[in-house]
Short mmCIF file of C-alpha atoms and ligand atoms in Angstrom, two decimals:
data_model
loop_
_atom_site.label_atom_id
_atom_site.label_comp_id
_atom_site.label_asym_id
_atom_site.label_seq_id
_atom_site.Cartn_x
_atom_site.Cartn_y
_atom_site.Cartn_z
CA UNK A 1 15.37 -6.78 -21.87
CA UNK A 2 13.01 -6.25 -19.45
CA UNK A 3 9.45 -8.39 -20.65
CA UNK A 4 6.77 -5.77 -20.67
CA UNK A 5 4.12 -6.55 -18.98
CA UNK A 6 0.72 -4.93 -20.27
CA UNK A 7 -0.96 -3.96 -16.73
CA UNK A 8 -0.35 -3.81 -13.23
CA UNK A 9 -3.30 -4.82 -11.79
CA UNK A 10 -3.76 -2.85 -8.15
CA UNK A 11 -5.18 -5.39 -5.87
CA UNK A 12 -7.28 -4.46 -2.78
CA UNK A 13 -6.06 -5.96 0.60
CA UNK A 14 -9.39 -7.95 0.79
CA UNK A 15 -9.49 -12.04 1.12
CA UNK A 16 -9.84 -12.18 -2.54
CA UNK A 17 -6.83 -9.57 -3.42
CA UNK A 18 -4.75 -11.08 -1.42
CA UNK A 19 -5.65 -14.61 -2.94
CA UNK A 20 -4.93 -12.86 -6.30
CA UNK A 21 -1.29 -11.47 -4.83
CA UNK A 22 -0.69 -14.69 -3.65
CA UNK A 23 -0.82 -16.47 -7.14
CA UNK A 24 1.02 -14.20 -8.09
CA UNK A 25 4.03 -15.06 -6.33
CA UNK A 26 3.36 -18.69 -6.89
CA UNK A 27 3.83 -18.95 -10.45
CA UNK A 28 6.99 -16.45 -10.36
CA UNK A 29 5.54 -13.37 -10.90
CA UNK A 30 6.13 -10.00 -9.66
CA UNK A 31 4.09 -8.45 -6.72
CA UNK A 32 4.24 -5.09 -5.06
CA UNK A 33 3.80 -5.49 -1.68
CA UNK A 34 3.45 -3.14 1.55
CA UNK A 35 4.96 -3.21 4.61
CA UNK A 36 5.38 -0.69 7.53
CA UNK A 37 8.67 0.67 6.09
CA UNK A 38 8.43 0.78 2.57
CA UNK A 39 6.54 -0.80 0.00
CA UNK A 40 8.72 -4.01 -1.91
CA UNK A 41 8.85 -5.59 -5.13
CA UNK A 42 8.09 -9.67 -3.86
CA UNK A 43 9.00 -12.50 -5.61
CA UNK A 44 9.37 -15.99 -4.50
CA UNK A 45 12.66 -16.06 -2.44
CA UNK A 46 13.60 -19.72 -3.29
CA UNK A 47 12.57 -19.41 -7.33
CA UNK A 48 15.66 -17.96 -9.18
CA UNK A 49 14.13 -16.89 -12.37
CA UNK A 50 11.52 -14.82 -10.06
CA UNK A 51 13.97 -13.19 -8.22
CA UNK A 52 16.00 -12.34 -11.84
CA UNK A 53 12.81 -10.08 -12.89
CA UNK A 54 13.20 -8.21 -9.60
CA UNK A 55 16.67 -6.61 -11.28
CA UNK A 56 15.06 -6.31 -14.42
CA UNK A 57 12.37 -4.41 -13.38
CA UNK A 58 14.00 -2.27 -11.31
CA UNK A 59 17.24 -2.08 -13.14
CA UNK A 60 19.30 -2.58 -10.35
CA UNK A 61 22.98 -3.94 -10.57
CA UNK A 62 22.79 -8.37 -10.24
CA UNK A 63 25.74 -7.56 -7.57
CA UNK A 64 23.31 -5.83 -5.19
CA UNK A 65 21.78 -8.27 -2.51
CA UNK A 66 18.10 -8.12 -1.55
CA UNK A 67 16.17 -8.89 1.87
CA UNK A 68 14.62 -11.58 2.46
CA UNK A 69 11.14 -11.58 3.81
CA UNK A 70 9.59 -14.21 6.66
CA UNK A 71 7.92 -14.80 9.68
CA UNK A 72 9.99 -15.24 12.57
CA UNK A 73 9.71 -19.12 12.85
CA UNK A 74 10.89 -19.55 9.55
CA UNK A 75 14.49 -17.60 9.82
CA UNK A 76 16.20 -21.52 10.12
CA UNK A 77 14.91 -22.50 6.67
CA UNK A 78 16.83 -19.36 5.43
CA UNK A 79 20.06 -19.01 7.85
CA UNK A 80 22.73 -21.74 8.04
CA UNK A 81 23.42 -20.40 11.50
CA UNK A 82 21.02 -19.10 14.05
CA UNK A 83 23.53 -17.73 16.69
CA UNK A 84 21.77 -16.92 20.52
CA UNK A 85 22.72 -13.00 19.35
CA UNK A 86 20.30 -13.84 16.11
CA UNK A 87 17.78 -14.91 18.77
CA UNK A 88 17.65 -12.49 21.06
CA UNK A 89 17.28 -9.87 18.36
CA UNK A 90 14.63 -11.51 16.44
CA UNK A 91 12.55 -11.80 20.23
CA UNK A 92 13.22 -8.21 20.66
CA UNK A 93 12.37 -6.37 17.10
CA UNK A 94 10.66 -8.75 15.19
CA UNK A 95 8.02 -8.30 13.81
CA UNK A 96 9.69 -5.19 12.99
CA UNK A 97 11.62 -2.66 10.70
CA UNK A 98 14.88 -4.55 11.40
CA UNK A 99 17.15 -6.99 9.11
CA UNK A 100 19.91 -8.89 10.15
CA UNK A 101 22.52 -10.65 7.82
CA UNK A 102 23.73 -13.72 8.45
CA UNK A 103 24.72 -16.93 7.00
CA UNK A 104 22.96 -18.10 3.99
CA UNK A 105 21.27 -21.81 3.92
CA UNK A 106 21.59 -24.11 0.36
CA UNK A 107 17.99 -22.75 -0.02
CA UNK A 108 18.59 -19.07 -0.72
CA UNK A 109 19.73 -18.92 -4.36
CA UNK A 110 22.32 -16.83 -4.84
CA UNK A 111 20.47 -14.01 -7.00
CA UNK A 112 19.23 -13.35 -4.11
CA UNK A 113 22.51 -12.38 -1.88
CA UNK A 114 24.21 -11.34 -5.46
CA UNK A 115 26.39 -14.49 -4.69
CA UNK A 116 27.39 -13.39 -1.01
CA UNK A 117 27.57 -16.32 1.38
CA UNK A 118 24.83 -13.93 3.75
CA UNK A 119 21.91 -13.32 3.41
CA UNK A 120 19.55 -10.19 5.21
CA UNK A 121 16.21 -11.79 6.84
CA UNK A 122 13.19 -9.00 7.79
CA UNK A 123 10.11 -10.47 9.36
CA UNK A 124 7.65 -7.29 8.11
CA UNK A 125 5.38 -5.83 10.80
CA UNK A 126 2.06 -5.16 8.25
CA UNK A 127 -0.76 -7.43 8.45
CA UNK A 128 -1.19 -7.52 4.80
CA UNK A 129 2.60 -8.08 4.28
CA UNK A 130 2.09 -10.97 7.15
CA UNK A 131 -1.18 -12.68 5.73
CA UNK A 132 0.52 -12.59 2.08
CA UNK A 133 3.52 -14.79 3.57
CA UNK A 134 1.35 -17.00 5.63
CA UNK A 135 -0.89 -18.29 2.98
CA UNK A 136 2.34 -18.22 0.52
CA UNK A 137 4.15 -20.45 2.92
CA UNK A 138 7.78 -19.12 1.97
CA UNK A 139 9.77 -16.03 2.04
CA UNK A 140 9.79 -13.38 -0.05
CA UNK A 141 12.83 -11.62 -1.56
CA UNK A 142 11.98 -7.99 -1.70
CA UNK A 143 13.87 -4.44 -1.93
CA UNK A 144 12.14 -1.26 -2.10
CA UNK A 145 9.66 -1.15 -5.52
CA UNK A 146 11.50 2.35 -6.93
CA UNK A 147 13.53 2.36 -10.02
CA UNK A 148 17.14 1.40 -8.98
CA UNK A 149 19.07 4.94 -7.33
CA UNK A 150 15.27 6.65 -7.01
CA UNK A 151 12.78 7.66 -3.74
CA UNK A 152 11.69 4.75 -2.25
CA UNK A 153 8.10 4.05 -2.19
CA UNK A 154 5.47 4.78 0.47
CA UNK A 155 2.19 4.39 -1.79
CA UNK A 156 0.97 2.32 -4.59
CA UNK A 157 0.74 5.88 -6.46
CA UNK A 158 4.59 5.54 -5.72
CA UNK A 159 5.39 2.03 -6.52
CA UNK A 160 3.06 2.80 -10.07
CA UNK A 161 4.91 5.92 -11.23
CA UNK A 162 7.90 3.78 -11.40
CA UNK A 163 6.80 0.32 -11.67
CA UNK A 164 3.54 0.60 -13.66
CA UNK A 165 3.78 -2.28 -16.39
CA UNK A 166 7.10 -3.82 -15.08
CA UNK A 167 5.32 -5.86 -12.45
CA UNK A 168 2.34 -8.08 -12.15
CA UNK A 169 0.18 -7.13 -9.42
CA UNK A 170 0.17 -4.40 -6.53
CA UNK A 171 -1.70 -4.57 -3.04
CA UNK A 172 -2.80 -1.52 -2.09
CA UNK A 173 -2.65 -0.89 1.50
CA UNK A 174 -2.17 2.80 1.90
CA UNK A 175 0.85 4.65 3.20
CA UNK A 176 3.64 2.96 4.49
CA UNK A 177 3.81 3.92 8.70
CA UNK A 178 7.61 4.01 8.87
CA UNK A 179 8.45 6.12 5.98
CA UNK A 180 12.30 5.05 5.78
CA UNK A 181 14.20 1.40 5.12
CA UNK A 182 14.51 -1.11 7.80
CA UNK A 183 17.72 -0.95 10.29
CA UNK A 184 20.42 -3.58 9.17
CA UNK A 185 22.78 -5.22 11.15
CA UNK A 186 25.79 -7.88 10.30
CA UNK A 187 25.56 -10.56 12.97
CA UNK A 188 29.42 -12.31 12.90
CA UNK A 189 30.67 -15.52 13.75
CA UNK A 190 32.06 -14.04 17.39
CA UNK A 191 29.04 -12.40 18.64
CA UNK A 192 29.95 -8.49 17.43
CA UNK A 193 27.18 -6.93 15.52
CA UNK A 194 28.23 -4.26 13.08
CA UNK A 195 25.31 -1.38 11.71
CA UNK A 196 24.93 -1.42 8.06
CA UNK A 197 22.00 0.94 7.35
CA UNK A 198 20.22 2.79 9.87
CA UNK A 199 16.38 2.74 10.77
CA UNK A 200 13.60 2.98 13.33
CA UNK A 201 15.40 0.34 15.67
CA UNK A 202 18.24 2.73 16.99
CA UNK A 203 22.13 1.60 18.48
CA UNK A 204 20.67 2.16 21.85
CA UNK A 205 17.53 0.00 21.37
CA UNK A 206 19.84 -2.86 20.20
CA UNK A 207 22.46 -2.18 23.05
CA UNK A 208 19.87 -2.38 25.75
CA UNK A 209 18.72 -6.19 24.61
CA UNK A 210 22.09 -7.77 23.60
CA UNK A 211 24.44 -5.82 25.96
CA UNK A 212 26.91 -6.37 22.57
CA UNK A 213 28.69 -2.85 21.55
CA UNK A 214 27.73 -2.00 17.53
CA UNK A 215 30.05 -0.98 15.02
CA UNK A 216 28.79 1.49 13.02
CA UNK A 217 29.46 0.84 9.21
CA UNK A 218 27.63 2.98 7.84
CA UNK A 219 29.93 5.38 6.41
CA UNK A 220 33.37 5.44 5.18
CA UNK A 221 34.22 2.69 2.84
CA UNK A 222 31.06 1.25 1.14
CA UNK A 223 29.89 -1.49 3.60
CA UNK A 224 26.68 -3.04 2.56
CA UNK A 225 26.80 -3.54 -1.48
CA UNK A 226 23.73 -1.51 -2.48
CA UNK A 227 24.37 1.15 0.50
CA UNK A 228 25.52 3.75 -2.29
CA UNK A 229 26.44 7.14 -2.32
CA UNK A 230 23.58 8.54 -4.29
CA UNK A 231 20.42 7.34 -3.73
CA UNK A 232 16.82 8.57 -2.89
CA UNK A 233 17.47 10.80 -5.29
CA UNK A 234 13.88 13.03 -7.25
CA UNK A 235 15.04 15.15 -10.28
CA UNK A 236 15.19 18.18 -8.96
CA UNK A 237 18.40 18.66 -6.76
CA UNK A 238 18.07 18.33 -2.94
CA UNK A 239 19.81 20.58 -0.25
CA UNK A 240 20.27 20.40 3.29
CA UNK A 241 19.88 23.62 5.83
CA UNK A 242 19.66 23.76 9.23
CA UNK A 243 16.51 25.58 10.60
CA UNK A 244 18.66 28.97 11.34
CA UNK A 245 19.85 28.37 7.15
CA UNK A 246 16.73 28.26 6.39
CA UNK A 247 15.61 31.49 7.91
CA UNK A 248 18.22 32.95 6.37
CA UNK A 249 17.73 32.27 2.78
CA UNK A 250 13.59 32.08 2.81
CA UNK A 251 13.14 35.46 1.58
CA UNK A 252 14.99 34.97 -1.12
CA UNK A 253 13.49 31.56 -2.62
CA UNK A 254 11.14 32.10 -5.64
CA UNK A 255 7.87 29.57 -5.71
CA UNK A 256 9.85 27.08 -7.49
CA UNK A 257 11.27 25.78 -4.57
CA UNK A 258 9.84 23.05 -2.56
CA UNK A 259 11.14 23.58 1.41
CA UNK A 260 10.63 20.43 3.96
CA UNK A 261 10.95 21.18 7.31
CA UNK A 262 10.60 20.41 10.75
CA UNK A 263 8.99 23.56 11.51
CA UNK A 264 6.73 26.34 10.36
CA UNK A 265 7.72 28.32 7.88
CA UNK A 266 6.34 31.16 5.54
CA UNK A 267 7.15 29.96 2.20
CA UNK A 268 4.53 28.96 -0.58
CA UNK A 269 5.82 25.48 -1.60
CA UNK A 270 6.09 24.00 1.32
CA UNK A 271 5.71 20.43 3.12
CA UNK A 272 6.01 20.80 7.56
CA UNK A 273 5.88 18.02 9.81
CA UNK A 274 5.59 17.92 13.20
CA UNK A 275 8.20 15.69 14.48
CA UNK A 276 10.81 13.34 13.33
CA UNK A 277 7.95 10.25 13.30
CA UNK A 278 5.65 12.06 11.21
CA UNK A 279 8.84 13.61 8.66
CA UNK A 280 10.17 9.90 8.19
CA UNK A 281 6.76 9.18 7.09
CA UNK A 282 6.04 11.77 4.69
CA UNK A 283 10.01 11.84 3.64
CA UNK A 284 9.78 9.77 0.27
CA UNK A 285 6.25 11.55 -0.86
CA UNK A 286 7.82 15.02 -0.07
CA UNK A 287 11.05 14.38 -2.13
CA UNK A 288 9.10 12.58 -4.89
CA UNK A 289 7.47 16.26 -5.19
CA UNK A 290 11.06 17.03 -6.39
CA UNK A 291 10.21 15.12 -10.05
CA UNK A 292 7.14 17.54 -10.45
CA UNK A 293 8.83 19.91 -13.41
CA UNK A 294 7.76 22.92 -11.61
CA UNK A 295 10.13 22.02 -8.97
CA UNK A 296 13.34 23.64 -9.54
CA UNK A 297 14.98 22.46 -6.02
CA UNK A 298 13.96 20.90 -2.79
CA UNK A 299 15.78 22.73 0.39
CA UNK A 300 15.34 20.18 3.22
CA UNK A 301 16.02 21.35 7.22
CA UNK A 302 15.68 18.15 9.03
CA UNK A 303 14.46 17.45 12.47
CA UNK A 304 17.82 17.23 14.91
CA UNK A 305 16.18 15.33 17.56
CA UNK A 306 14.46 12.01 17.81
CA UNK A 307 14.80 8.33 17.52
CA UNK A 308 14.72 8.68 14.00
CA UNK A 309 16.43 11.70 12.97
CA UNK A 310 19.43 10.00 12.28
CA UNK A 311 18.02 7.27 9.57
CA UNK A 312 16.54 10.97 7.85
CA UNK A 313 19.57 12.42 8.09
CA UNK A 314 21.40 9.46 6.22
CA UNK A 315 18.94 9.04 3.68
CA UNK A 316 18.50 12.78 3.05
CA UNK A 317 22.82 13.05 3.03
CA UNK A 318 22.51 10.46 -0.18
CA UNK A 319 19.28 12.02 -1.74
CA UNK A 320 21.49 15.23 -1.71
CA UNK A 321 24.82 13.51 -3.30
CA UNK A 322 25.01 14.38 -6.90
CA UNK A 323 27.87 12.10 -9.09
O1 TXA B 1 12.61 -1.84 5.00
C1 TXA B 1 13.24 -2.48 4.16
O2 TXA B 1 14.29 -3.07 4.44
C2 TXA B 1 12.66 -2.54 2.75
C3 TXA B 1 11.34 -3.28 2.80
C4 TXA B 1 10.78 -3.59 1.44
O3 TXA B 1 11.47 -4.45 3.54
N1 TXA B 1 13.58 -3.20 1.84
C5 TXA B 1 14.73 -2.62 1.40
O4 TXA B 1 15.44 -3.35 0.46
O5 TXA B 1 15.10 -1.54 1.77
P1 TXA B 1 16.60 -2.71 -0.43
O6 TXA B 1 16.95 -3.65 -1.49
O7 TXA B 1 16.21 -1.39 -0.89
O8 TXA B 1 17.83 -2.73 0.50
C6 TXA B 1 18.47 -3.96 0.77
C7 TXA B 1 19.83 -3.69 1.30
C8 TXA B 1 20.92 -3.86 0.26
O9 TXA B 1 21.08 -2.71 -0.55
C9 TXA B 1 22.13 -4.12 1.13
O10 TXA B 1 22.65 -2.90 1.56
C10 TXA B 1 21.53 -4.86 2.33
O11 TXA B 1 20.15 -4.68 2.26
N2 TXA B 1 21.79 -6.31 2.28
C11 TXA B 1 20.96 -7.30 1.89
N3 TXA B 1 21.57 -8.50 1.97
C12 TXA B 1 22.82 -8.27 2.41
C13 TXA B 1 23.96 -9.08 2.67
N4 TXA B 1 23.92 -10.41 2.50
N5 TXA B 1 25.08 -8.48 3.10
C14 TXA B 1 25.13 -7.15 3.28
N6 TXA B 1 24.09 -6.32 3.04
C15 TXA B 1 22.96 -6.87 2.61
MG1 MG B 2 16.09 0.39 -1.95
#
């Protein structure tokens, strides 16, 4: 069972909330946190009862590792191998919306890597995120604070609608930049890097600094544990159109539908961005429109071009996956 915790105190990102946040962490509580991805449900990395409540609360599967979060000097507390690929990578993206898993140290408990010898290291490119792990001193482990297999959050309002009284203590820091997960790659013992989940740091970006071809895992047989099928997922079903689709069918869609798009379009209930930065942004808030009852479906026509249309297109393909 998980403990029910009366409040969730909302913290402001000011000396004092973050002092709260903090002490939060230090005596193995709960903590919502922001960062420029996502906001994550912190605990103390190294403390295994902590990092149990992070399952409970979200009621995600014990077998499903989590990310942990540090500042770049501290990745050889965490790693039992730093390789020169490791390196290069961390100089290049981090800070930064980009994980890499590698080989776990004696430190990280194994809650935390859902007893895989890896473990995935972010360094988190928010300044409250950053001044929260300075003055804590050690990583934190941290997925995405949504109820396991729902949208991932981009605002406290977010985290609280499916957190509020499962977790200590939120800092409030407004919307998440990013919008969608960190990349994630697999850093092997010979050098080859395979993609686990995709991101704002694109194949090309991490071609061009380690000259080191990527596999891409990210479909076919379930490669990262966690990297499920259905995921992202509001109550209301989600489909995908392209723009010409969309056309097609907007006549005929009554005001219960929510459309997302890329582009303008002359429908009622509707959420346009302007490019693929600003849709990754406002992705999770738009499909979290999709648990409003008055929503009977959400048609989605994704941006096609851009450094980040294909991370939307992977999250959207599992948001969409019913069964
Ligand atoms: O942007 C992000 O990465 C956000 C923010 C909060 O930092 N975090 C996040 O965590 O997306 P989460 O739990 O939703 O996703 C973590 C995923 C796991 O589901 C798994 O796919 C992968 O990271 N992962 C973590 N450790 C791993 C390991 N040792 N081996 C393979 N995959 C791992
Ligand atoms: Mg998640």
């Amino acid at each position: 069972m998980a403990e029910s915790l009366a409040d969730t105190q909302v913290l402001e990102p000011t000396d004092a909330g973050i002092a709260q946040a903090v002490e939060v962490l230090s005596r193995g509580g709960l903590l919502g946190l922001p960062t420029e991805t996502v906001y994550g449900l912190a605990a103390d990395a190294e403390d295994d009862r902590a990092v149990r409540k992070i399952f409970e609360a979200k009621g995600r599967p014990a077998d499903q590792p989590l990310i942990v979060h540090v500042l770049p000097a501290w990745a050889n507390r965490y790693a039992a191998r730093w390789s020169s690929t490791a390196a290069v990578l961390a100089g290049a993206f981090w800070p930064g919306p980009f994980t890499m898993v590698v080989p776990k140290s004696e430190i990280v408990p194994q809650s935390v890597t859902g007893g895989l010898p890896s473990v995935g290291l972010r360094s988190p490119d928010h300044p409250v995120a950053v001044e929260v792990l300075r003055r804590f001193g050690r990583g934190v482990a941290a997925p995405s604070a949504n109820r396991y297999g729902h949208v991932s959050p981009t605002t406290v309002r977010h985290v609280l609608d499916d957190l509020d009284g499962r977790i200590d203590a939120v800092l409030d820091a407004g919307s998440s930049e990013v919008g969608v997960e960190s990349t994630i790659v697999e850093l092997d013992e010979n050098g080859s890097i395979r993609l686990l989940r995709r991101g704002a740091i694109t194949v090309e970006q991490i071609v061009a600094v380690t000259e080191v071809p990527v596999v891409d895992c990210t479909s076919g047989p379930v490669r990262a544990p966690g990297m499920v099928l259905t995921h992202y997922a509001p109550a209301a079903p989600v489909e995908i159109l392209t723009d010409a689709e969309l056309q097609d069918r907007l006549t005929a869609l009554d005001s219960s539908v929510l459309v997302v798009s890329c582009g303008p379009v002359a429908h009622r209930r509707s959420v346009v961005f302007e490019d693929d930065r600003a849709f990754a942004a406002g992705l999770y808030d738009a499909l979290r429109r999709g648990d409003d009852q008055e929503v009977s479906l959400v048609i989605v026509a994704p941006p096609t071009r851009g450094e980040l249309a294909p991370a939307i297109m992977d999250r959207l393909t599992r948001a969409a996956h019913r069964g």
